[in-house]
Amino acid sequence: MDTSTFSRHAGAASARKPSAAGLEALPKSAGLVPIREIGARYRPQILWHLLQLEAHDRYLRFGYAASDEQIRRYVEGLDFERDQVFGIFNRKLELIAMAHLAHPHDLAQAGFAEFGVSVARHARGRGYGALLFERAALHAINHGVDTLYIQALSENAAMLHIARKAGAQIERAGSESEAHLHLPAANFRTRLDQLLADHVGHVDYWLKSEASTWRDVLGSPPSDDDAPPTGA
């Protein structure tokens, strides 16, 4: 979502810090679905993923009916030095789900970050959105973020369900809803979890890259990517 309205509610959000206990309700099976933090060299994959979204899905993701050109500008404007992008790749190394953890300049020092997510239509129903939320929240915790913010259209039931399940406080204002989730302090367990998640994501991508290279050499087709992973 556009962060232009973010600052209007920062003061109110900091005064209403919901419990972080809801984080325990998030799925703890991220190890079954490797998630990779990706950088600037993945802009083409990010662009491809977002351009595949249908009109209504773009509307839910960005809060407006984003055109191809607007999506291109969004991708070109991603600041990988400031923000984090997390992705889930299939066996063909296609980006099928991604999350953007943004740190707006005017609110980063106050400990705020904003979360946005998109999942390819054929990959939905597997809990990828919730797993990406868990991964982004873990990174935020370990980097001193106090409050995770989500702005979504009120009709975006999937996004609001993820936020509500995590224990976020949700406020509705007409066609838009805002969620604020107060995060706990980092500890040894959260840092270890992030190291493990990073390692699994890197190894998984490397294995898929190697498999893709051998498929090209041997001329064999990739296996079915539409089957949901075990436990997801």
PDB file of N, CA, C and O in Angstrom, residues 5-81:
ATOM      1  N   THR A   5      -0.226   8.041   3.678  1.00  0.00           N
ATOM      2  CA  THR A   5      -1.111   8.336   4.799  1.00  0.00           C
ATOM      3  C   THR A   5      -0.605   7.756   6.108  1.00  0.00           C
ATOM      4  O   THR A   5      -1.254   7.859   7.127  1.00  0.00           O
ATOM      5  N   PHE A   6       0.571   7.181   6.060  1.00  0.00           N
ATOM      6  CA  PHE A   6       1.100   6.467   7.222  1.00  0.00           C
ATOM      7  C   PHE A   6       1.264   7.395   8.419  1.00  0.00           C
ATOM      8  O   PHE A   6       0.884   7.056   9.538  1.00  0.00           O
ATOM      9  N   SER A   7       1.838   8.581   8.194  1.00  0.00           N
ATOM     10  CA  SER A   7       2.171   9.463   9.301  1.00  0.00           C
ATOM     11  C   SER A   7       0.949  10.006  10.007  1.00  0.00           C
ATOM     12  O   SER A   7       1.031  10.439  11.147  1.00  0.00           O
ATOM     13  N   ARG A   8      -0.209  10.002   9.397  1.00  0.00           N
ATOM     14  CA  ARG A   8      -1.415  10.536  10.025  1.00  0.00           C
ATOM     15  C   ARG A   8      -1.773   9.766  11.284  1.00  0.00           C
ATOM     16  O   ARG A   8      -2.411  10.284  12.188  1.00  0.00           O
ATOM     17  N   HIS A   9      -1.373   8.496  11.339  1.00  0.00           N
ATOM     18  CA  HIS A   9      -1.819   7.639  12.433  1.00  0.00           C
ATOM     19  C   HIS A   9      -0.678   7.170  13.321  1.00  0.00           C
ATOM     20  O   HIS A   9      -0.882   6.345  14.196  1.00  0.00           O
ATOM     21  N   ALA A  10       0.532   7.671  13.091  1.00  0.00           N
ATOM     22  CA  ALA A  10       1.677   7.176  13.837  1.00  0.00           C
ATOM     23  C   ALA A  10       1.533   7.467  15.322  1.00  0.00           C
ATOM     24  O   ALA A  10       1.798   6.609  16.161  1.00  0.00           O
ATOM     25  N   GLY A  11       1.127   8.689  15.668  1.00  0.00           N
ATOM     26  CA  GLY A  11       0.999   9.029  17.076  1.00  0.00           C
ATOM     27  C   GLY A  11      -0.044   8.202  17.769  1.00  0.00           C
ATOM     28  O   GLY A  11       0.168   7.689  18.866  1.00  0.00           O
ATOM     29  N   ALA A  12      -1.175   8.019  17.114  1.00  0.00           N
ATOM     30  CA  ALA A  12      -2.242   7.223  17.720  1.00  0.00           C
ATOM     31  C   ALA A  12      -1.822   5.780  17.880  1.00  0.00           C
ATOM     32  O   ALA A  12      -2.114   5.137  18.882  1.00  0.00           O
ATOM     33  N   ALA A  13      -1.110   5.273  16.906  1.00  0.00           N
ATOM     34  CA  ALA A  13      -0.695   3.872  16.981  1.00  0.00           C
ATOM     35  C   ALA A  13       0.271   3.652  18.115  1.00  0.00           C
ATOM     36  O   ALA A  13       0.222   2.640  18.817  1.00  0.00           O
ATOM     37  N   SER A  14       1.202   4.607  18.322  1.00  0.00           N
ATOM     38  CA  SER A  14       2.176   4.426  19.387  1.00  0.00           C
ATOM     39  C   SER A  14       1.536   4.489  20.760  1.00  0.00           C
ATOM     40  O   SER A  14       2.061   3.950  21.723  1.00  0.00           O
ATOM     41  N   ALA A  15       0.372   5.134  20.845  1.00  0.00           N
ATOM     42  CA  ALA A  15      -0.313   5.225  22.131  1.00  0.00           C
ATOM     43  C   ALA A  15      -1.178   4.012  22.396  1.00  0.00           C
ATOM     44  O   ALA A  15      -1.638   3.809  23.509  1.00  0.00           O
ATOM     45  N   ARG A  16      -1.398   3.177  21.360  1.00  0.00           N
ATOM     46  CA  ARG A  16      -2.245   1.995  21.523  1.00  0.00           C
ATOM     47  C   ARG A  16      -1.441   0.782  21.075  1.00  0.00           C
ATOM     48  O   ARG A  16      -1.546   0.344  19.944  1.00  0.00           O
ATOM     49  N   LYS A  17      -0.629   0.261  21.943  1.00  0.00           N
ATOM     50  CA  LYS A  17       0.232  -0.855  21.575  1.00  0.00           C
ATOM     51  C   LYS A  17      -0.461  -2.162  21.915  1.00  0.00           C
ATOM     52  O   LYS A  17      -0.522  -2.531  23.080  1.00  0.00           O
ATOM     53  N   PRO A  18      -0.965  -2.882  20.892  1.00  0.00           N
ATOM     54  CA  PRO A  18      -1.624  -4.148  21.173  1.00  0.00           C
ATOM     55  C   PRO A  18      -0.629  -5.198  21.630  1.00  0.00           C
ATOM     56  O   PRO A  18       0.561  -5.077  21.419  1.00  0.00           O
ATOM     57  N   SER A  19      -1.149  -6.218  22.226  1.00  0.00           N
ATOM     58  CA  SER A  19      -0.304  -7.284  22.752  1.00  0.00           C
ATOM     59  C   SER A  19       0.409  -8.020  21.641  1.00  0.00           C
ATOM     60  O   SER A  19      -0.124  -8.232  20.561  1.00  0.00           O
ATOM     61  N   ALA A  20       1.649  -8.432  21.905  1.00  0.00           N
ATOM     62  CA  ALA A  20       2.409  -9.212  20.939  1.00  0.00           C
ATOM     63  C   ALA A  20       2.167 -10.701  21.111  1.00  0.00           C
ATOM     64  O   ALA A  20       2.740 -11.506  20.388  1.00  0.00           O
ATOM     65  N   ALA A  21       1.318 -11.071  22.053  1.00  0.00           N
ATOM     66  CA  ALA A  21       1.090 -12.492  22.306  1.00  0.00           C
ATOM     67  C   ALA A  21       0.529 -13.191  21.086  1.00  0.00           C
ATOM     68  O   ALA A  21       0.736 -14.379  20.888  1.00  0.00           O
ATOM     69  N   GLY A  22      -0.176 -12.439  20.237  1.00  0.00           N
ATOM     70  CA  GLY A  22      -0.764 -13.043  19.047  1.00  0.00           C
ATOM     71  C   GLY A  22       0.254 -13.575  18.073  1.00  0.00           C
ATOM     72  O   GLY A  22      -0.065 -14.371  17.203  1.00  0.00           O
ATOM     73  N   LEU A  23       1.515 -13.116  18.194  1.00  0.00           N
ATOM     74  CA  LEU A  23       2.549 -13.637  17.311  1.00  0.00           C
ATOM     75  C   LEU A  23       2.698 -15.144  17.464  1.00  0.00           C
ATOM     76  O   LEU A  23       3.104 -15.832  16.529  1.00  0.00           O
ATOM     77  N   GLU A  24       2.370 -15.644  18.631  1.00  0.00           N
ATOM     78  CA  GLU A  24       2.477 -17.083  18.852  1.00  0.00           C
ATOM     79  C   GLU A  24       1.463 -17.855  18.004  1.00  0.00           C
ATOM     80  O   GLU A  24       1.601 -19.061  17.795  1.00  0.00           O
ATOM     81  N   ALA A  25       0.419 -17.151  17.529  1.00  0.00           N
ATOM     82  CA  ALA A  25      -0.606 -17.820  16.726  1.00  0.00           C
ATOM     83  C   ALA A  25      -0.180 -17.996  15.285  1.00  0.00           C
ATOM     84  O   ALA A  25      -0.821 -18.720  14.529  1.00  0.00           O
ATOM     85  N   LEU A  26       0.907 -17.317  14.900  1.00  0.00           N
ATOM     86  CA  LEU A  26       1.363 -17.456  13.531  1.00  0.00           C
ATOM     87  C   LEU A  26       1.884 -18.866  13.294  1.00  0.00           C
ATOM     88  O   LEU A  26       2.416 -19.507  14.192  1.00  0.00           O
ATOM     89  N   PRO A  27       1.763 -19.378  12.051  1.00  0.00           N
ATOM     90  CA  PRO A  27       2.245 -20.723  11.766  1.00  0.00           C
ATOM     91  C   PRO A  27       3.742 -20.820  11.984  1.00  0.00           C
ATOM     92  O   PRO A  27       4.480 -19.902  11.661  1.00  0.00           O
ATOM     93  N   LYS A  28       4.190 -21.922  12.553  1.00  0.00           N
ATOM     94  CA  LYS A  28       5.602 -22.116  12.823  1.00  0.00           C
ATOM     95  C   LYS A  28       6.195 -23.155  11.886  1.00  0.00           C
ATOM     96  O   LYS A  28       7.110 -23.887  12.241  1.00  0.00           O
ATOM     97  N   SER A  29       5.683 -23.225  10.664  1.00  0.00           N
ATOM     98  CA  SER A  29       6.154 -24.229   9.711  1.00  0.00           C
ATOM     99  C   SER A  29       6.936 -23.599   8.578  1.00  0.00           C
ATOM    100  O   SER A  29       7.009 -24.130   7.486  1.00  0.00           O
ATOM    101  N   ALA A  30       7.533 -22.404   8.846  1.00  0.00           N
ATOM    102  CA  ALA A  30       8.247 -21.697   7.788  1.00  0.00           C
ATOM    103  C   ALA A  30       9.385 -22.530   7.217  1.00  0.00           C
ATOM    104  O   ALA A  30       9.782 -22.362   6.073  1.00  0.00           O
ATOM    105  N   GLY A  31       9.937 -23.445   8.028  1.00  0.00           N
ATOM    106  CA  GLY A  31      11.007 -24.276   7.534  1.00  0.00           C
ATOM    107  C   GLY A  31      10.566 -25.172   6.392  1.00  0.00           C
ATOM    108  O   GLY A  31      11.379 -25.642   5.608  1.00  0.00           O
ATOM    109  N   LEU A  32       9.257 -25.467   6.316  1.00  0.00           N
ATOM    110  CA  LEU A  32       8.735 -26.290   5.236  1.00  0.00           C
ATOM    111  C   LEU A  32       8.558 -25.499   3.947  1.00  0.00           C
ATOM    112  O   LEU A  32       8.402 -26.081   2.887  1.00  0.00           O
ATOM    113  N   VAL A  33       8.558 -24.185   4.047  1.00  0.00           N
ATOM    114  CA  VAL A  33       8.401 -23.315   2.889  1.00  0.00           C
ATOM    115  C   VAL A  33       9.555 -22.320   2.917  1.00  0.00           C
ATOM    116  O   VAL A  33       9.449 -21.262   3.543  1.00  0.00           O
ATOM    117  N   PRO A  34      10.662 -22.636   2.265  1.00  0.00           N
ATOM    118  CA  PRO A  34      11.829 -21.756   2.320  1.00  0.00           C
ATOM    119  C   PRO A  34      11.516 -20.366   1.767  1.00  0.00           C
ATOM    120  O   PRO A  34      10.921 -20.216   0.695  1.00  0.00           O
ATOM    121  N   ILE A  35      11.901 -19.355   2.518  1.00  0.00           N
ATOM    122  CA  ILE A  35      11.681 -17.960   2.137  1.00  0.00           C
ATOM    123  C   ILE A  35      13.041 -17.295   2.035  1.00  0.00           C
ATOM    124  O   ILE A  35      13.852 -17.373   2.959  1.00  0.00           O
ATOM    125  N   ARG A  36      13.277 -16.618   0.935  1.00  0.00           N
ATOM    126  CA  ARG A  36      14.577 -16.009   0.673  1.00  0.00           C
ATOM    127  C   ARG A  36      14.476 -14.493   0.683  1.00  0.00           C
ATOM    128  O   ARG A  36      13.583 -13.931   0.044  1.00  0.00           O
ATOM    129  N   GLU A  37      15.365 -13.834   1.416  1.00  0.00           N
ATOM    130  CA  GLU A  37      15.452 -12.385   1.302  1.00  0.00           C
ATOM    131  C   GLU A  37      16.163 -12.062   0.001  1.00  0.00           C
ATOM    132  O   GLU A  37      17.231 -12.619  -0.293  1.00  0.00           O
ATOM    133  N   ILE A  38      15.575 -11.184  -0.795  1.00  0.00           N
ATOM    134  CA  ILE A  38      16.115 -10.911  -2.128  1.00  0.00           C
ATOM    135  C   ILE A  38      16.482  -9.441  -2.264  1.00  0.00           C
ATOM    136  O   ILE A  38      15.921  -8.578  -1.583  1.00  0.00           O
ATOM    137  N   GLY A  39      17.435  -9.184  -3.157  1.00  0.00           N
ATOM    138  CA  GLY A  39      17.951  -7.839  -3.337  1.00  0.00           C
ATOM    139  C   GLY A  39      17.712  -7.279  -4.721  1.00  0.00           C
ATOM    140  O   GLY A  39      16.870  -7.773  -5.482  1.00  0.00           O
ATOM    141  N   ALA A  40      18.501  -6.260  -5.060  1.00  0.00           N
ATOM    142  CA  ALA A  40      18.263  -5.488  -6.278  1.00  0.00           C
ATOM    143  C   ALA A  40      18.364  -6.329  -7.549  1.00  0.00           C
ATOM    144  O   ALA A  40      17.677  -6.043  -8.535  1.00  0.00           O
ATOM    145  N   ARG A  41      19.180  -7.358  -7.546  1.00  0.00           N
ATOM    146  CA  ARG A  41      19.329  -8.146  -8.775  1.00  0.00           C
ATOM    147  C   ARG A  41      18.090  -8.973  -9.106  1.00  0.00           C
ATOM    148  O   ARG A  41      18.014  -9.577 -10.177  1.00  0.00           O
ATOM    149  N   TYR A  42      17.137  -8.973  -8.188  1.00  0.00           N
ATOM    150  CA  TYR A  42      15.900  -9.715  -8.426  1.00  0.00           C
ATOM    151  C   TYR A  42      14.767  -8.810  -8.926  1.00  0.00           C
ATOM    152  O   TYR A  42      13.615  -9.240  -9.000  1.00  0.00           O
ATOM    153  N   ARG A  43      15.079  -7.582  -9.280  1.00  0.00           N
ATOM    154  CA  ARG A  43      14.032  -6.684  -9.789  1.00  0.00           C
ATOM    155  C   ARG A  43      13.252  -7.297 -10.952  1.00  0.00           C
ATOM    156  O   ARG A  43      12.019  -7.174 -11.003  1.00  0.00           O
ATOM    157  N   PRO A  44      13.924  -7.950 -11.928  1.00  0.00           N
ATOM    158  CA  PRO A  44      13.147  -8.548 -13.038  1.00  0.00           C
ATOM    159  C   PRO A  44      12.128  -9.582 -12.557  1.00  0.00           C
ATOM    160  O   PRO A  44      11.000  -9.631 -13.054  1.00  0.00           O
ATOM    161  N   GLN A  45      12.520 -10.425 -11.571  1.00  0.00           N
ATOM    162  CA  GLN A  45      11.584 -11.420 -11.046  1.00  0.00           C
ATOM    163  C   GLN A  45      10.438 -10.759 -10.279  1.00  0.00           C
ATOM    164  O   GLN A  45       9.290 -11.199 -10.371  1.00  0.00           O
ATOM    165  N   ILE A  46      10.761  -9.708  -9.521  1.00  0.00           N
ATOM    166  CA  ILE A  46       9.723  -8.987  -8.788  1.00  0.00           C
ATOM    167  C   ILE A  46       8.744  -8.356  -9.760  1.00  0.00           C
ATOM    168  O   ILE A  46       7.518  -8.443  -9.577  1.00  0.00           O
ATOM    169  N   LEU A  47       9.271  -7.727 -10.795  1.00  0.00           N
ATOM    170  CA  LEU A  47       8.403  -7.099 -11.804  1.00  0.00           C
ATOM    171  C   LEU A  47       7.528  -8.146 -12.478  1.00  0.00           C
ATOM    172  O   LEU A  47       6.314  -7.937 -12.643  1.00  0.00           O
ATOM    173  N   TRP A  48       8.120  -9.266 -12.849  1.00  0.00           N
ATOM    174  CA  TRP A  48       7.346 -10.322 -13.514  1.00  0.00           C
ATOM    175  C   TRP A  48       6.212 -10.791 -12.610  1.00  0.00           C
ATOM    176  O   TRP A  48       5.072 -10.948 -13.055  1.00  0.00           O
ATOM    177  N   HIS A  49       6.530 -11.027 -11.337  1.00  0.00           N
ATOM    178  CA  HIS A  49       5.520 -11.502 -10.387  1.00  0.00           C
ATOM    179  C   HIS A  49       4.354 -10.516 -10.278  1.00  0.00           C
ATOM    180  O   HIS A  49       3.184 -10.915 -10.367  1.00  0.00           O
ATOM    181  N   LEU A  50       4.658  -9.243 -10.098  1.00  0.00           N
ATOM    182  CA  LEU A  50       3.600  -8.251  -9.898  1.00  0.00           C
ATOM    183  C   LEU A  50       2.789  -8.017 -11.161  1.00  0.00           C
ATOM    184  O   LEU A  50       1.582  -7.770 -11.101  1.00  0.00           O
ATOM    185  N   LEU A  51       3.438  -8.095 -12.321  1.00  0.00           N
ATOM    186  CA  LEU A  51       2.704  -7.901 -13.572  1.00  0.00           C
ATOM    187  C   LEU A  51       1.749  -9.051 -13.855  1.00  0.00           C
ATOM    188  O   LEU A  51       0.796  -8.888 -14.626  1.00  0.00           O
ATOM    189  N   GLN A  52       1.996 -10.212 -13.243  1.00  0.00           N
ATOM    190  CA  GLN A  52       1.094 -11.352 -13.423  1.00  0.00           C
ATOM    191  C   GLN A  52      -0.197 -11.197 -12.627  1.00  0.00           C
ATOM    192  O   GLN A  52      -1.174 -11.913 -12.876  1.00  0.00           O
ATOM    193  N   LEU A  53      -0.212 -10.286 -11.651  1.00  0.00           N
ATOM    194  CA  LEU A  53      -1.407 -10.103 -10.835  1.00  0.00           C
ATOM    195  C   LEU A  53      -2.539  -9.541 -11.691  1.00  0.00           C
ATOM    196  O   LEU A  53      -2.335  -8.625 -12.493  1.00  0.00           O
ATOM    197  N   GLU A  54      -3.725 -10.082 -11.505  1.00  0.00           N
ATOM    198  CA  GLU A  54      -4.887  -9.583 -12.227  1.00  0.00           C
ATOM    199  C   GLU A  54      -5.336  -8.249 -11.638  1.00  0.00           C
ATOM    200  O   GLU A  54      -4.877  -7.832 -10.573  1.00  0.00           O
ATOM    201  N   ALA A  55      -6.228  -7.571 -12.350  1.00  0.00           N
ATOM    202  CA  ALA A  55      -6.619  -6.206 -11.976  1.00  0.00           C
ATOM    203  C   ALA A  55      -7.105  -6.105 -10.532  1.00  0.00           C
ATOM    204  O   ALA A  55      -6.693  -5.210  -9.786  1.00  0.00           O
ATOM    205  N   HIS A  56      -7.960  -7.036 -10.113  1.00  0.00           N
ATOM    206  CA  HIS A  56      -8.497  -6.958  -8.745  1.00  0.00           C
ATOM    207  C   HIS A  56      -7.410  -7.236  -7.715  1.00  0.00           C
ATOM    208  O   HIS A  56      -7.394  -6.622  -6.638  1.00  0.00           O
ATOM    209  N   ASP A  57      -6.496  -8.147  -8.043  1.00  0.00           N
ATOM    210  CA  ASP A  57      -5.402  -8.454  -7.121  1.00  0.00           C
ATOM    211  C   ASP A  57      -4.464  -7.253  -6.983  1.00  0.00           C
ATOM    212  O   ASP A  57      -3.957  -6.978  -5.890  1.00  0.00           O
ATOM    213  N   ARG A  58      -4.238  -6.537  -8.067  1.00  0.00           N
ATOM    214  CA  ARG A  58      -3.424  -5.318  -7.998  1.00  0.00           C
ATOM    215  C   ARG A  58      -4.128  -4.279  -7.126  1.00  0.00           C
ATOM    216  O   ARG A  58      -3.485  -3.570  -6.356  1.00  0.00           O
ATOM    217  N   TYR A  59      -5.419  -4.207  -7.250  1.00  0.00           N
ATOM    218  CA  TYR A  59      -6.202  -3.262  -6.461  1.00  0.00           C
ATOM    219  C   TYR A  59      -6.073  -3.555  -4.975  1.00  0.00           C
ATOM    220  O   TYR A  59      -5.869  -2.656  -4.151  1.00  0.00           O
ATOM    221  N   LEU A  60      -6.130  -4.831  -4.614  1.00  0.00           N
ATOM    222  CA  LEU A  60      -6.000  -5.213  -3.220  1.00  0.00           C
ATOM    223  C   LEU A  60      -4.582  -4.986  -2.710  1.00  0.00           C
ATOM    224  O   LEU A  60      -4.381  -4.566  -1.570  1.00  0.00           O
ATOM    225  N   ARG A  61      -3.589  -5.251  -3.551  1.00  0.00           N
ATOM    226  CA  ARG A  61      -2.191  -5.119  -3.111  1.00  0.00           C
ATOM    227  C   ARG A  61      -1.766  -3.664  -2.934  1.00  0.00           C
ATOM    228  O   ARG A  61      -1.104  -3.305  -1.954  1.00  0.00           O
ATOM    229  N   PHE A  62      -2.149  -2.806  -3.880  1.00  0.00           N
ATOM    230  CA  PHE A  62      -1.656  -1.428  -3.857  1.00  0.00           C
ATOM    231  C   PHE A  62      -2.691  -0.414  -3.386  1.00  0.00           C
ATOM    232  O   PHE A  62      -2.354   0.736  -3.135  1.00  0.00           O
ATOM    233  N   GLY A  63      -3.939  -0.837  -3.286  1.00  0.00           N
ATOM    234  CA  GLY A  63      -4.980   0.096  -2.880  1.00  0.00           C
ATOM    235  C   GLY A  63      -5.546   0.898  -4.023  1.00  0.00           C
ATOM    236  O   GLY A  63      -6.398   1.769  -3.825  1.00  0.00           O
ATOM    237  N   TYR A  64      -5.095   0.619  -5.220  1.00  0.00           N
ATOM    238  CA  TYR A  64      -5.624   1.255  -6.432  1.00  0.00           C
ATOM    239  C   TYR A  64      -5.359   0.307  -7.602  1.00  0.00           C
ATOM    240  O   TYR A  64      -4.563  -0.632  -7.486  1.00  0.00           O
ATOM    241  N   ALA A  65      -6.037   0.543  -8.712  1.00  0.00           N
ATOM    242  CA  ALA A  65      -5.894  -0.338  -9.873  1.00  0.00           C
ATOM    243  C   ALA A  65      -4.592  -0.006 -10.593  1.00  0.00           C
ATOM    244  O   ALA A  65      -4.562   0.712 -11.598  1.00  0.00           O
ATOM    245  N   ALA A  66      -3.490  -0.530 -10.082  1.00  0.00           N
ATOM    246  CA  ALA A  66      -2.164  -0.194 -10.600  1.00  0.00           C
ATOM    247  C   ALA A  66      -2.000  -0.662 -12.046  1.00  0.00           C
ATOM    248  O   ALA A  66      -2.267  -1.823 -12.371  1.00  0.00           O
ATOM    249  N   SER A  67      -1.546   0.231 -12.885  1.00  0.00           N
ATOM    250  CA  SER A  67      -1.259  -0.106 -14.279  1.00  0.00           C
ATOM    251  C   SER A  67       0.119  -0.754 -14.369  1.00  0.00           C
ATOM    252  O   SER A  67       0.899  -0.738 -13.403  1.00  0.00           O
ATOM    253  N   ASP A  68       0.444  -1.310 -15.532  1.00  0.00           N
ATOM    254  CA  ASP A  68       1.768  -1.899 -15.719  1.00  0.00           C
ATOM    255  C   ASP A  68       2.856  -0.862 -15.471  1.00  0.00           C
ATOM    256  O   ASP A  68       3.878  -1.152 -14.844  1.00  0.00           O
ATOM    257  N   GLU A  69       2.644   0.357 -15.955  1.00  0.00           N
ATOM    258  CA  GLU A  69       3.645   1.407 -15.796  1.00  0.00           C
ATOM    259  C   GLU A  69       3.812   1.788 -14.326  1.00  0.00           C
ATOM    260  O   GLU A  69       4.939   2.024 -13.861  1.00  0.00           O
ATOM    261  N   GLN A  70       2.718   1.853 -13.590  1.00  0.00           N
ATOM    262  CA  GLN A  70       2.810   2.176 -12.162  1.00  0.00           C
ATOM    263  C   GLN A  70       3.543   1.081 -11.405  1.00  0.00           C
ATOM    264  O   GLN A  70       4.314   1.368 -10.475  1.00  0.00           O
ATOM    265  N   ILE A  71       3.330  -0.165 -11.784  1.00  0.00           N
ATOM    266  CA  ILE A  71       4.048  -1.269 -11.144  1.00  0.00           C
ATOM    267  C   ILE A  71       5.530  -1.195 -11.476  1.00  0.00           C
ATOM    268  O   ILE A  71       6.387  -1.410 -10.609  1.00  0.00           O
ATOM    269  N   ARG A  72       5.854  -0.857 -12.717  1.00  0.00           N
ATOM    270  CA  ARG A  72       7.272  -0.714 -13.091  1.00  0.00           C
ATOM    271  C   ARG A  72       7.938   0.368 -12.260  1.00  0.00           C
ATOM    272  O   ARG A  72       9.073   0.204 -11.805  1.00  0.00           O
ATOM    273  N   ARG A  73       7.251   1.488 -12.062  1.00  0.00           N
ATOM    274  CA  ARG A  73       7.832   2.565 -11.256  1.00  0.00           C
ATOM    275  C   ARG A  73       8.011   2.123  -9.798  1.00  0.00           C
ATOM    276  O   ARG A  73       8.986   2.479  -9.143  1.00  0.00           O
ATOM    277  N   TYR A  74       7.034   1.352  -9.292  1.00  0.00           N
ATOM    278  CA  TYR A  74       7.140   0.836  -7.924  1.00  0.00           C
ATOM    279  C   TYR A  74       8.371  -0.048  -7.781  1.00  0.00           C
ATOM    280  O   TYR A  74       9.148   0.091  -6.821  1.00  0.00           O
ATOM    281  N   VAL A  75       8.578  -0.952  -8.731  1.00  0.00           N
ATOM    282  CA  VAL A  75       9.705  -1.874  -8.661  1.00  0.00           C
ATOM    283  C   VAL A  75      11.027  -1.118  -8.811  1.00  0.00           C
ATOM    284  O   VAL A  75      12.000  -1.377  -8.088  1.00  0.00           O
ATOM    285  N   GLU A  76      11.060  -0.170  -9.733  1.00  0.00           N
ATOM    286  CA  GLU A  76      12.282   0.614  -9.929  1.00  0.00           C
ATOM    287  C   GLU A  76      12.620   1.444  -8.690  1.00  0.00           C
ATOM    288  O   GLU A  76      13.783   1.724  -8.417  1.00  0.00           O
ATOM    289  N   GLY A  77      11.588   1.812  -7.923  1.00  0.00           N
ATOM    290  CA  GLY A  77      11.799   2.644  -6.746  1.00  0.00           C
ATOM    291  C   GLY A  77      12.095   1.882  -5.471  1.00  0.00           C
ATOM    292  O   GLY A  77      12.324   2.500  -4.428  1.00  0.00           O
ATOM    293  N   LEU A  78      12.103   0.558  -5.524  1.00  0.00           N
ATOM    294  CA  LEU A  78      12.404  -0.222  -4.324  1.00  0.00           C
ATOM    295  C   LEU A  78      13.811   0.096  -3.827  1.00  0.00           C
ATOM    296  O   LEU A  78      14.775   0.058  -4.590  1.00  0.00           O
ATOM    297  N   ASP A  79      13.907   0.414  -2.558  1.00  0.00           N
ATOM    298  CA  ASP A  79      15.185   0.761  -1.941  1.00  0.00           C
ATOM    299  C   ASP A  79      15.663  -0.427  -1.106  1.00  0.00           C
ATOM    300  O   ASP A  79      15.246  -0.602   0.041  1.00  0.00           O
ATOM    301  N   PHE A  80      16.541  -1.224  -1.681  1.00  0.00           N
ATOM    302  CA  PHE A  80      16.982  -2.440  -1.005  1.00  0.00           C
ATOM    303  C   PHE A  80      18.005  -2.161   0.088  1.00  0.00           C
ATOM    304  O   PHE A  80      18.329  -3.056   0.866  1.00  0.00           O
ATOM    305  N   GLU A  81      18.522  -0.942   0.153  1.00  0.00           N
ATOM    306  CA  GLU A  81      19.409  -0.569   1.243  1.00  0.00           C
ATOM    307  C   GLU A  81      18.609  -0.272   2.510  1.00  0.00           C
ATOM    308  O   GLU A  81      19.090  -0.487   3.626  1.00  0.00           O
TER     309      GLU A  81
END
